[in-house]
Tab-separated table of C-alpha atoms and ligand atoms in Angstrom:
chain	number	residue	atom	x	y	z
L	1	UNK	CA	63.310	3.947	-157.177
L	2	UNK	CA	66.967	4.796	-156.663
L	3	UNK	CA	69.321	2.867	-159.098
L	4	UNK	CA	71.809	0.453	-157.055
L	5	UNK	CA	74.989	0.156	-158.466
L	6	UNK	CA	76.046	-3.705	-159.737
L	7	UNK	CA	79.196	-3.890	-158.087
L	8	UNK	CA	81.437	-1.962	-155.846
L	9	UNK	CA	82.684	-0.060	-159.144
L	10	UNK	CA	80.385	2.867	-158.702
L	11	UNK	CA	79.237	4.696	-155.551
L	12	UNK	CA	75.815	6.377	-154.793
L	13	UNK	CA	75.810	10.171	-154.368
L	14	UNK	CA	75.514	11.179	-150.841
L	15	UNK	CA	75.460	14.242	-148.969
L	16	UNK	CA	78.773	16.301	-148.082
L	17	UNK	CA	79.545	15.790	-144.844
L	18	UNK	CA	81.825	19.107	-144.940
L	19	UNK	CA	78.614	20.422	-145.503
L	20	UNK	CA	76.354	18.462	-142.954
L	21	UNK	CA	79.176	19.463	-140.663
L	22	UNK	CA	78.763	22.927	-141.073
L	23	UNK	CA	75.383	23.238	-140.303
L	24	UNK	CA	76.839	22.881	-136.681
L	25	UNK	CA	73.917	20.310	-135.670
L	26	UNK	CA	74.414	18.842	-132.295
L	27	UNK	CA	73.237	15.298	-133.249
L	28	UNK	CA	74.277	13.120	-136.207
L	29	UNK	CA	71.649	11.612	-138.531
L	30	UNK	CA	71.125	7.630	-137.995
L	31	UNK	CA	72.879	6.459	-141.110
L	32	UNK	CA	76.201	7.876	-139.655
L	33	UNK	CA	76.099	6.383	-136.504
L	34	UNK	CA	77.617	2.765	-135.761
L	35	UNK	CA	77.198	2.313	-132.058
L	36	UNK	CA	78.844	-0.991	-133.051
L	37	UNK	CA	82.479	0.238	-132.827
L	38	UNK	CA	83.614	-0.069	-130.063
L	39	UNK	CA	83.896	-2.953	-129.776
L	40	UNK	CA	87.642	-3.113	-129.177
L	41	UNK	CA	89.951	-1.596	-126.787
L	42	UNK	CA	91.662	1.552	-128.094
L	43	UNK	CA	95.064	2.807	-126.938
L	44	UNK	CA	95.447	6.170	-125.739
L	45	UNK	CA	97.695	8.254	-127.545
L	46	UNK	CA	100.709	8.831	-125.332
L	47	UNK	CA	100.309	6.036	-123.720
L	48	UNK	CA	103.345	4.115	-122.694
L	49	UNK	CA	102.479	0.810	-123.921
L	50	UNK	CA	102.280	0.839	-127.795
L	51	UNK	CA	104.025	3.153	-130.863
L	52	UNK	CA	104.218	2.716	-134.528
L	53	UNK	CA	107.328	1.267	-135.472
L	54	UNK	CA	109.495	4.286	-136.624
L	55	UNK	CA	111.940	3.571	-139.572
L	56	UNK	CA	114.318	6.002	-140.537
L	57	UNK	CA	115.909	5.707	-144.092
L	58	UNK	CA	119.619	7.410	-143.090
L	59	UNK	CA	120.124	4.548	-140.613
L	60	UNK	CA	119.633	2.321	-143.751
L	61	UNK	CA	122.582	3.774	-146.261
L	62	UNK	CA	124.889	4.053	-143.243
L	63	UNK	CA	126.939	0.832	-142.984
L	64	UNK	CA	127.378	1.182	-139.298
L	65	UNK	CA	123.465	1.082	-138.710
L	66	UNK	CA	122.119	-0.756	-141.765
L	67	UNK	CA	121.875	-3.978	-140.267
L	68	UNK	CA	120.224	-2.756	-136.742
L	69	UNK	CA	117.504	-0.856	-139.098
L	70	UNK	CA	117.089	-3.584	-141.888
L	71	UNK	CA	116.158	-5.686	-138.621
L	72	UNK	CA	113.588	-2.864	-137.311
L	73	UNK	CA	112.233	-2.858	-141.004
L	74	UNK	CA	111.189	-6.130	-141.156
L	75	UNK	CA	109.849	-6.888	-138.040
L	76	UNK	CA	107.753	-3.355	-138.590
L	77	UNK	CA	106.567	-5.113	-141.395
L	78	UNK	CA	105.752	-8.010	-139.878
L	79	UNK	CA	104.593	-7.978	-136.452
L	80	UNK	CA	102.728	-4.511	-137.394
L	81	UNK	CA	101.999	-4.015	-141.053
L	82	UNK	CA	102.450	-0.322	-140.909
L	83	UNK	CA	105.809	1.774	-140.030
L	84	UNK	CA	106.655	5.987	-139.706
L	85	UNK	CA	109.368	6.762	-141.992
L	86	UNK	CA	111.323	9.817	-141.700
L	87	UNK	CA	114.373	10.762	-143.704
L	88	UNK	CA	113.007	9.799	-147.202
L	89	UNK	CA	114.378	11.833	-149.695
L	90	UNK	CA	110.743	13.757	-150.321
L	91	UNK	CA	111.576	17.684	-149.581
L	92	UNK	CA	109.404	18.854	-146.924
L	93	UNK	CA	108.469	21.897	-149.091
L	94	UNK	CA	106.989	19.340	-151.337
L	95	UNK	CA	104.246	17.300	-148.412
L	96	UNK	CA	103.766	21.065	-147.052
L	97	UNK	CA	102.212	21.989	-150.673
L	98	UNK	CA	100.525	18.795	-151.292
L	99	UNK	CA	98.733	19.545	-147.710
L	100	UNK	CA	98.338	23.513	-148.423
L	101	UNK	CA	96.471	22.237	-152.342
L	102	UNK	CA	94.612	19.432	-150.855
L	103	UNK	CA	93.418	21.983	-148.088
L	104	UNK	CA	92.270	24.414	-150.412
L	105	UNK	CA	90.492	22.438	-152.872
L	106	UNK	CA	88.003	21.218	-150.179
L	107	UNK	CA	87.521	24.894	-149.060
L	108	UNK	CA	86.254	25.615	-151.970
L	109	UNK	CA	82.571	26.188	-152.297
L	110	UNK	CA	80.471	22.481	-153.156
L	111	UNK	CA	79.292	23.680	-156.469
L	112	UNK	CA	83.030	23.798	-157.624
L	113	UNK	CA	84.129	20.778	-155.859
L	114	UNK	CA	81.366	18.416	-157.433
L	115	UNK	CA	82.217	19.702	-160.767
L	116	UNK	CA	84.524	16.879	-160.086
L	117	UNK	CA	82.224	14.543	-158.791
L	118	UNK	CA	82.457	10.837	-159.244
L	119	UNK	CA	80.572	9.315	-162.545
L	120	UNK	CA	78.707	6.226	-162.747
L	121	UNK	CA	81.152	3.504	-163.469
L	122	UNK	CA	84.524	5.494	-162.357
L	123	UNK	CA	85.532	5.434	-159.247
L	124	UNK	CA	87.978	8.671	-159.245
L	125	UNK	CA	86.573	11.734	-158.473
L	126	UNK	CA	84.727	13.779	-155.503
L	127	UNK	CA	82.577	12.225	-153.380
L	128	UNK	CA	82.453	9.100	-151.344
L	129	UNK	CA	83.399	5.304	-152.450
L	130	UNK	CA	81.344	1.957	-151.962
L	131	UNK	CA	77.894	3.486	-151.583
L	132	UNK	CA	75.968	1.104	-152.854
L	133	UNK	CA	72.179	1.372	-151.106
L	134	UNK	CA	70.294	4.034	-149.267
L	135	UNK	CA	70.767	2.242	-145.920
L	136	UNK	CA	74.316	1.446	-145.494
L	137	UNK	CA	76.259	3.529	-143.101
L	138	UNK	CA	78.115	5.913	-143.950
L	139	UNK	CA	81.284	7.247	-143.263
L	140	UNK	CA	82.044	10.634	-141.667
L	141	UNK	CA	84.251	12.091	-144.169
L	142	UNK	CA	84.384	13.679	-148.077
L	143	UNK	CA	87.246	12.719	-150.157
L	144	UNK	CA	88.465	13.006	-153.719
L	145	UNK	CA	90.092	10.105	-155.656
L	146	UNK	CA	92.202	9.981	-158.606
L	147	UNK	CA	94.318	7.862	-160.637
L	148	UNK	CA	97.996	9.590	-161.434
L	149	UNK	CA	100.970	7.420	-162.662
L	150	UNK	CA	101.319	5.657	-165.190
L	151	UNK	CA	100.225	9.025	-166.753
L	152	UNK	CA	97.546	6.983	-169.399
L	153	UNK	CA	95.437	6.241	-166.452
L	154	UNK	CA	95.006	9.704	-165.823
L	155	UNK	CA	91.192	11.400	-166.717
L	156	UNK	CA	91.350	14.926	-166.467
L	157	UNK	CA	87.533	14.789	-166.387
L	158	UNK	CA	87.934	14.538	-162.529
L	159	UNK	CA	91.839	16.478	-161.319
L	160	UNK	CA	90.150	19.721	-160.024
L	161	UNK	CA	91.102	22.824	-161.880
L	162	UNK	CA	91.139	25.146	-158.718
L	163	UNK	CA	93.232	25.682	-156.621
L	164	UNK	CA	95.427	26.741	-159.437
L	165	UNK	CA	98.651	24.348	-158.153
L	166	UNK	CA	96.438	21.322	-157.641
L	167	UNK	CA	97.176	19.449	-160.750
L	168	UNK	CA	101.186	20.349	-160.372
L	169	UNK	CA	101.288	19.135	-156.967
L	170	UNK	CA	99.413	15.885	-157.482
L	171	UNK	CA	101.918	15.427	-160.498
L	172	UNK	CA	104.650	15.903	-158.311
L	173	UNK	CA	103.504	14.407	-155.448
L	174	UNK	CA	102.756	11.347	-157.828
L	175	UNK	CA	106.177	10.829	-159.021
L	176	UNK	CA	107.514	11.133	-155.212
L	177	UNK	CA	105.359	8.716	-153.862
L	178	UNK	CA	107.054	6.514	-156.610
L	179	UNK	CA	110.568	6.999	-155.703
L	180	UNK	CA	109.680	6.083	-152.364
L	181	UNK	CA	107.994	3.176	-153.294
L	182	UNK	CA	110.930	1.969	-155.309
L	183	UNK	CA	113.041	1.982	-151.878
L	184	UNK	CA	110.687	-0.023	-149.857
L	185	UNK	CA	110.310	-2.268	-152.343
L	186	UNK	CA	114.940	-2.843	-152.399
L	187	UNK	CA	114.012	-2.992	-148.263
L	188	UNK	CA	111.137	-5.333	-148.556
L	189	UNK	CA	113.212	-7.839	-151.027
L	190	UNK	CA	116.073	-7.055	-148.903
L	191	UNK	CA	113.692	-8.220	-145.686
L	192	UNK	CA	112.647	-11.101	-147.115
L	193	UNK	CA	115.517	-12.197	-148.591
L	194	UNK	CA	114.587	-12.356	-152.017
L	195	UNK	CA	116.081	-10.810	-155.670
L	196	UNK	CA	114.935	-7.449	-156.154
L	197	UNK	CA	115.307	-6.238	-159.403
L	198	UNK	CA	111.943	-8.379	-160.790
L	199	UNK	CA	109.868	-6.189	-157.394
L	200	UNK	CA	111.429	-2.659	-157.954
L	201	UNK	CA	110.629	-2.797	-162.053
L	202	UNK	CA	107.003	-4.035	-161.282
L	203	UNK	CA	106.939	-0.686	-159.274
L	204	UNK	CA	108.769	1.247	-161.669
L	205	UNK	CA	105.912	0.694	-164.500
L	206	UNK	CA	103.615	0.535	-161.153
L	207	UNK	CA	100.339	1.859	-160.660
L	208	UNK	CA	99.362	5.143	-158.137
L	209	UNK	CA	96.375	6.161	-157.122
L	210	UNK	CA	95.788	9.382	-154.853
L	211	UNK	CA	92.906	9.661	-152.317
L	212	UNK	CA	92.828	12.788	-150.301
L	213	UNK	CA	90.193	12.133	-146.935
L	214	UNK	CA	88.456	15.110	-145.810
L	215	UNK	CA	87.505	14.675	-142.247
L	216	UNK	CA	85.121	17.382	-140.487
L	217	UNK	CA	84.544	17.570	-136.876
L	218	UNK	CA	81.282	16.033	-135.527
L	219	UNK	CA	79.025	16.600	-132.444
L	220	UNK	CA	79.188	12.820	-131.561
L	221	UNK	CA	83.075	11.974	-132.706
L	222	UNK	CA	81.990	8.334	-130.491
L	223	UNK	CA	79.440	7.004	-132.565
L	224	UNK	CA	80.690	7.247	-136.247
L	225	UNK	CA	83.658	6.364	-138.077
L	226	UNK	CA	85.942	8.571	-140.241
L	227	UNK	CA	86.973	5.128	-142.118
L	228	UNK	CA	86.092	1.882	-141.028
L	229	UNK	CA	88.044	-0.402	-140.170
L	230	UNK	CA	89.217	-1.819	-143.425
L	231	UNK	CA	93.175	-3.324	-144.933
L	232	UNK	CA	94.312	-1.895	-148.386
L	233	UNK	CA	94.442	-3.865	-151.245
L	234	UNK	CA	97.301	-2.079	-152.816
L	235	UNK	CA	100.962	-3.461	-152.497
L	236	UNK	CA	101.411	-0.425	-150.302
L	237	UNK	CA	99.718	3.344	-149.272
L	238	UNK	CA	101.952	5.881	-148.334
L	239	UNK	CA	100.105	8.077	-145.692
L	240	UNK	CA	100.355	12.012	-145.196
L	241	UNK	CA	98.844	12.704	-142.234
L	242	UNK	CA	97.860	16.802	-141.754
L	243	UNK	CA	95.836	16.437	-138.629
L	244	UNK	CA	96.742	18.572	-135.313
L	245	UNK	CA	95.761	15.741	-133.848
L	246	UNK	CA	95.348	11.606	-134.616
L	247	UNK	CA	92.902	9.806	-136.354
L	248	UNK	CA	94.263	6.723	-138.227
L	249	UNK	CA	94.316	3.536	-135.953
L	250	UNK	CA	95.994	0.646	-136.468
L	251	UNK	CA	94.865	-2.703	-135.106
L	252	UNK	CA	97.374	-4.466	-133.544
L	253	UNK	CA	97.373	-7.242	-130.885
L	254	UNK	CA	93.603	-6.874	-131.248
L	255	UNK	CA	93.858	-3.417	-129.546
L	256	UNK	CA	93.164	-0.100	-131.562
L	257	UNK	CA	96.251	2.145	-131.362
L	258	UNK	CA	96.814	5.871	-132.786
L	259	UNK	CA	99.238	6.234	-134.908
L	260	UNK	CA	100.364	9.842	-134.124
L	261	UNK	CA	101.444	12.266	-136.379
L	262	UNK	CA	105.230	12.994	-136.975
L	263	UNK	CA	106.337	15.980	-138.518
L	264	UNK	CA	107.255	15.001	-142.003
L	265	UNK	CA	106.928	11.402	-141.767
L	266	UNK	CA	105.286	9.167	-144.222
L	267	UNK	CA	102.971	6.377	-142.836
L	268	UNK	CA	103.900	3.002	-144.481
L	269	UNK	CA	100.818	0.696	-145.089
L	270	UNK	CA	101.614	-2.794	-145.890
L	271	UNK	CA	98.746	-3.676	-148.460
L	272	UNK	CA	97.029	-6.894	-149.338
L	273	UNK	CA	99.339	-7.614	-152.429
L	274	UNK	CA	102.267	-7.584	-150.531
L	275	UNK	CA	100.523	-9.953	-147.852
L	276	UNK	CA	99.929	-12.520	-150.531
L	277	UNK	CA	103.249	-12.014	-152.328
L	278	UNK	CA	105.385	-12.477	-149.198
L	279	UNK	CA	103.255	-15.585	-148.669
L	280	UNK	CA	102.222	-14.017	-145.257
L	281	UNK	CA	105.329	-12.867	-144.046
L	282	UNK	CA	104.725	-9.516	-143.816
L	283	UNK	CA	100.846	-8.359	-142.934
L	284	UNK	CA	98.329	-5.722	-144.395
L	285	UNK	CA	97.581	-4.012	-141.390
L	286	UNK	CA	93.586	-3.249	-140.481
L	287	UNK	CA	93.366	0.530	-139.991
L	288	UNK	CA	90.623	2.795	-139.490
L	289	UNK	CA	89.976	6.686	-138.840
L	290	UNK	CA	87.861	8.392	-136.449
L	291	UNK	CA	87.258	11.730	-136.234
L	292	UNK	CA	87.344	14.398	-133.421
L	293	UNK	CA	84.374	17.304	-131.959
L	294	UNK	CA	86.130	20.327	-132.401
L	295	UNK	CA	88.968	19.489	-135.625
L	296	UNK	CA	88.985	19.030	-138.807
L	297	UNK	CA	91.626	16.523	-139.912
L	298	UNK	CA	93.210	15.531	-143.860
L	299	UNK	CA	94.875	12.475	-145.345
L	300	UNK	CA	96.823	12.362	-148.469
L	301	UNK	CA	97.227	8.572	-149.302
L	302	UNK	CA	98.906	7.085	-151.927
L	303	UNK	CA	98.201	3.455	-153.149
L	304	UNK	CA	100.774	1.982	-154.831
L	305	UNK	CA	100.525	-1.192	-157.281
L	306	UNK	CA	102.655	-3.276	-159.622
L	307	UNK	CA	102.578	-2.845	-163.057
L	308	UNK	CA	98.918	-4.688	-164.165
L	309	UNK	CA	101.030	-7.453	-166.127
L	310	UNK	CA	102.380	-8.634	-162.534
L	311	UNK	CA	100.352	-11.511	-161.366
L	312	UNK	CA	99.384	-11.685	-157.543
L	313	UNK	CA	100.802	-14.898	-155.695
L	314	UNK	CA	103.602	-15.568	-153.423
L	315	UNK	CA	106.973	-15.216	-154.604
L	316	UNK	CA	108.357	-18.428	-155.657
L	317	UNK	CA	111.809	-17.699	-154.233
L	318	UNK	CA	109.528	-17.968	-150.877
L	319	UNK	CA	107.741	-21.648	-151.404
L	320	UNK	CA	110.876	-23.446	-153.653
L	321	UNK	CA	111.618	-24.719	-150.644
L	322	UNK	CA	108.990	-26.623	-149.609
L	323	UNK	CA	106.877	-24.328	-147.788
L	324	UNK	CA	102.978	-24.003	-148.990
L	325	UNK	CA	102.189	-20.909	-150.539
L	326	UNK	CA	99.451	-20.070	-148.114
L	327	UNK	CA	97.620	-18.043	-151.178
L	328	UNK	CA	96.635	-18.686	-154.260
L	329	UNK	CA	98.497	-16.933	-157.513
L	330	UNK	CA	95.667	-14.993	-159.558
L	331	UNK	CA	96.333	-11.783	-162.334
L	332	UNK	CA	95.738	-8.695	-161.749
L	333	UNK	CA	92.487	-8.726	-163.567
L	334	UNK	CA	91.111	-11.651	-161.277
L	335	UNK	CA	91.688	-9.928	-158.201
L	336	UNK	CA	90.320	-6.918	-158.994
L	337	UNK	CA	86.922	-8.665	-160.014
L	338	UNK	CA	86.683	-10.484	-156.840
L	339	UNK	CA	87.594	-7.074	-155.033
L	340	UNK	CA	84.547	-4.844	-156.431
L	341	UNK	CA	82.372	-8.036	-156.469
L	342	UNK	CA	82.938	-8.865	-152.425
L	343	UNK	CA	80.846	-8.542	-150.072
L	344	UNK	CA	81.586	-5.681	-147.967
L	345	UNK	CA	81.226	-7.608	-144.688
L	346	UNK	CA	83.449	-10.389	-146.134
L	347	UNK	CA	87.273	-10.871	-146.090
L	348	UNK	CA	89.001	-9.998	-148.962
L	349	UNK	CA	91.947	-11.787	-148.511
L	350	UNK	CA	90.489	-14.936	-147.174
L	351	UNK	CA	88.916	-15.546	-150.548
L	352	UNK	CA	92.560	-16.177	-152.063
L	353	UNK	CA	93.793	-18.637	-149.220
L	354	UNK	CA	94.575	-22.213	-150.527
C	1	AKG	O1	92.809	8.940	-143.242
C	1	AKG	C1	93.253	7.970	-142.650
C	1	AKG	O2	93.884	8.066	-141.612
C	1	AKG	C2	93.004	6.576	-143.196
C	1	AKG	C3	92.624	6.568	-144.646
C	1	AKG	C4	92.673	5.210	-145.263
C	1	AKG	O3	92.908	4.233	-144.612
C	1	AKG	C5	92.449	5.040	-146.712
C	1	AKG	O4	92.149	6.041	-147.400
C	1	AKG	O5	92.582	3.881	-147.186
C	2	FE2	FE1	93.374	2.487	-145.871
């Protein structure tokens, strides 16, 4: 009998869908499909209706436009959860590379990518995440996770040693994914009018994880899902998007839309933590990714968190007033044991609601 993992901690080994993919079959196997999808309205891309807020962090410094884009910034934040933002400060050499390494590390024959294979109990590593029985569905995609700042967290035991610039990049990448962080998190205070300095330190001494999706192209693109449909529980993700074409969707006035790729942009993922700690203010967006028939498309996403001594709960500057904090204040420990104990069907951030 197959062991079942106790919590959502540890994952299940499943078949490579790079793999699967190219076996160039022209039917999926069952425990891919979800015919259950589509069951909301998607967006076309280049469609007239709906974009992705796009912030742009020059218009911010300059005093003649700061206001106008502070505005833009927090009503991306809020009315969206999820925001482009170009002008960042992160060299474009630099999210070239990390694409070029993250590329070429899942070209790289299976045997050498599962030397880096997830463990029982660890999530980081090569594989696929929340597997925990032989007949949930899966997910069309690989992917490889790992923990990189504060540099303690890192195991070695999973950062790939080939390509040969993979670990350099993901150090790099690491500490630029932090630096942007640090900014949003001056905007978001800024947004919601409260002190900063307390946020951007939390950040500072803040936790980043890396997850690189792998997404092959599949005979019947319609009837699975790259990544269901799911909001992160991370304060935010930072999103490199190297598809020729889109994938991620965001959900917004209950209607899927693409959010599609801008050269050199970094998508901006409100998370669950920074739901909570704006006291629902600002909202962690539900996204998902499909995939496509005939390309292959990758994802370089960074999830950022405050340093593990912060406790989750709205900021008090936000309910001295009067107004009920919508959520319940819980440490860091607490909400990660209700995370990998949920229910996968459940809402996450319900369970903290007062
Ligand atoms: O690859 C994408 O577009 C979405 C990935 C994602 O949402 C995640 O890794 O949390
Ligand atoms: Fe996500």
């Amino acid at each position: 009998m197959a062991v079942v993992p106790k919590n959502l901690e540890w994952s299940l080994p499943v078949p490579s869908v790079q793999e699967l993919a190219s076996q160039k079959l022209d039917t999926v196997s069952l425990r891919y499909i979800r015919d259950d999808r589509d069951d909301i309205v998607t967006v076309q891309p280049c469609g007239e209706t709906l974009h992705v807020p796009l912030v742009d962090m020059t218009n911010l410094v300059k005093p003649e436009s700061q206001v106008e884009e502070l505005r833009k910034f927090h009503s991306a934040c809020k009315d969206w959860g999820v925001f482009q933002l170009i002008n960042h400060g992160v060299p474009h050499e630099s999210l070239k590379n990390t694409g070029k390494q993250a590329h070429e590390f899942f070209e790289l024959p299976l045997n050498e990518k599962q030397r880096w294979a997830h463990k029982p109990g660890s999530l980081q590593g090569y594989g696929q995440a929340f597997v925990v029985s032989e007949e949930q569905k899966l997910e069309w995609s690989d992917m490889i996770f790992l923990e990189v700042l504060p540099i303690h967290d890192r195991n070695l035991e999973f950062w790939p040693e080939k390509p040969q610039q993979f670990r350099e990049m993901l150090e790099m990448h690491g500490e630029y994914m932090k630096q942007v962080t640090i900014s949003i998190t001056r905007l978001i205070a800024k947004g919601l009018g409260i002190e900063d300095q307390k946020l951007c330190k939390a950040y500072e001494k803040g936790r980043y994880g890396v997850r690189i999706n792998f997404y092959p192209p599949c005979p019947e693109p319609d009837r699975v899902v790259g990544a269901s449909a799911h909001a992160d529980i991370s304060g935010i993700s930072l999103l490199l998007d190297y598809g020729k074409m889109p994938g991620l969707q965001v959900l917004k006035d209950e209607k899927w839309v693409f959010v599609e790729p801008v050269d050199g942009a970094i998508v901006v993922i409100i998370g669950q933590m920074t739901e909570i700690m704006s006291n629902g203010i600002y909202k962690a967006v539900d996204h998902r990714a499909v995939v496509n028939k005939s390309k292959e498309r990758l994802s370089v996403v960074t999830f950022c968190y405050p340093d593990s001594s912060v406790d989750i709960g709205p900021v008090k500057e936000l309910t001295d007033s009067g107004i009920r904090p919508l959520y319940k204040t819980v440490t860091q420990e607490e909400y990660y044991q209700k995370f990998f104990n949920r229910k996968l069907e459940v809402s996450f951030i319900d369970g903290f609601k007062n």
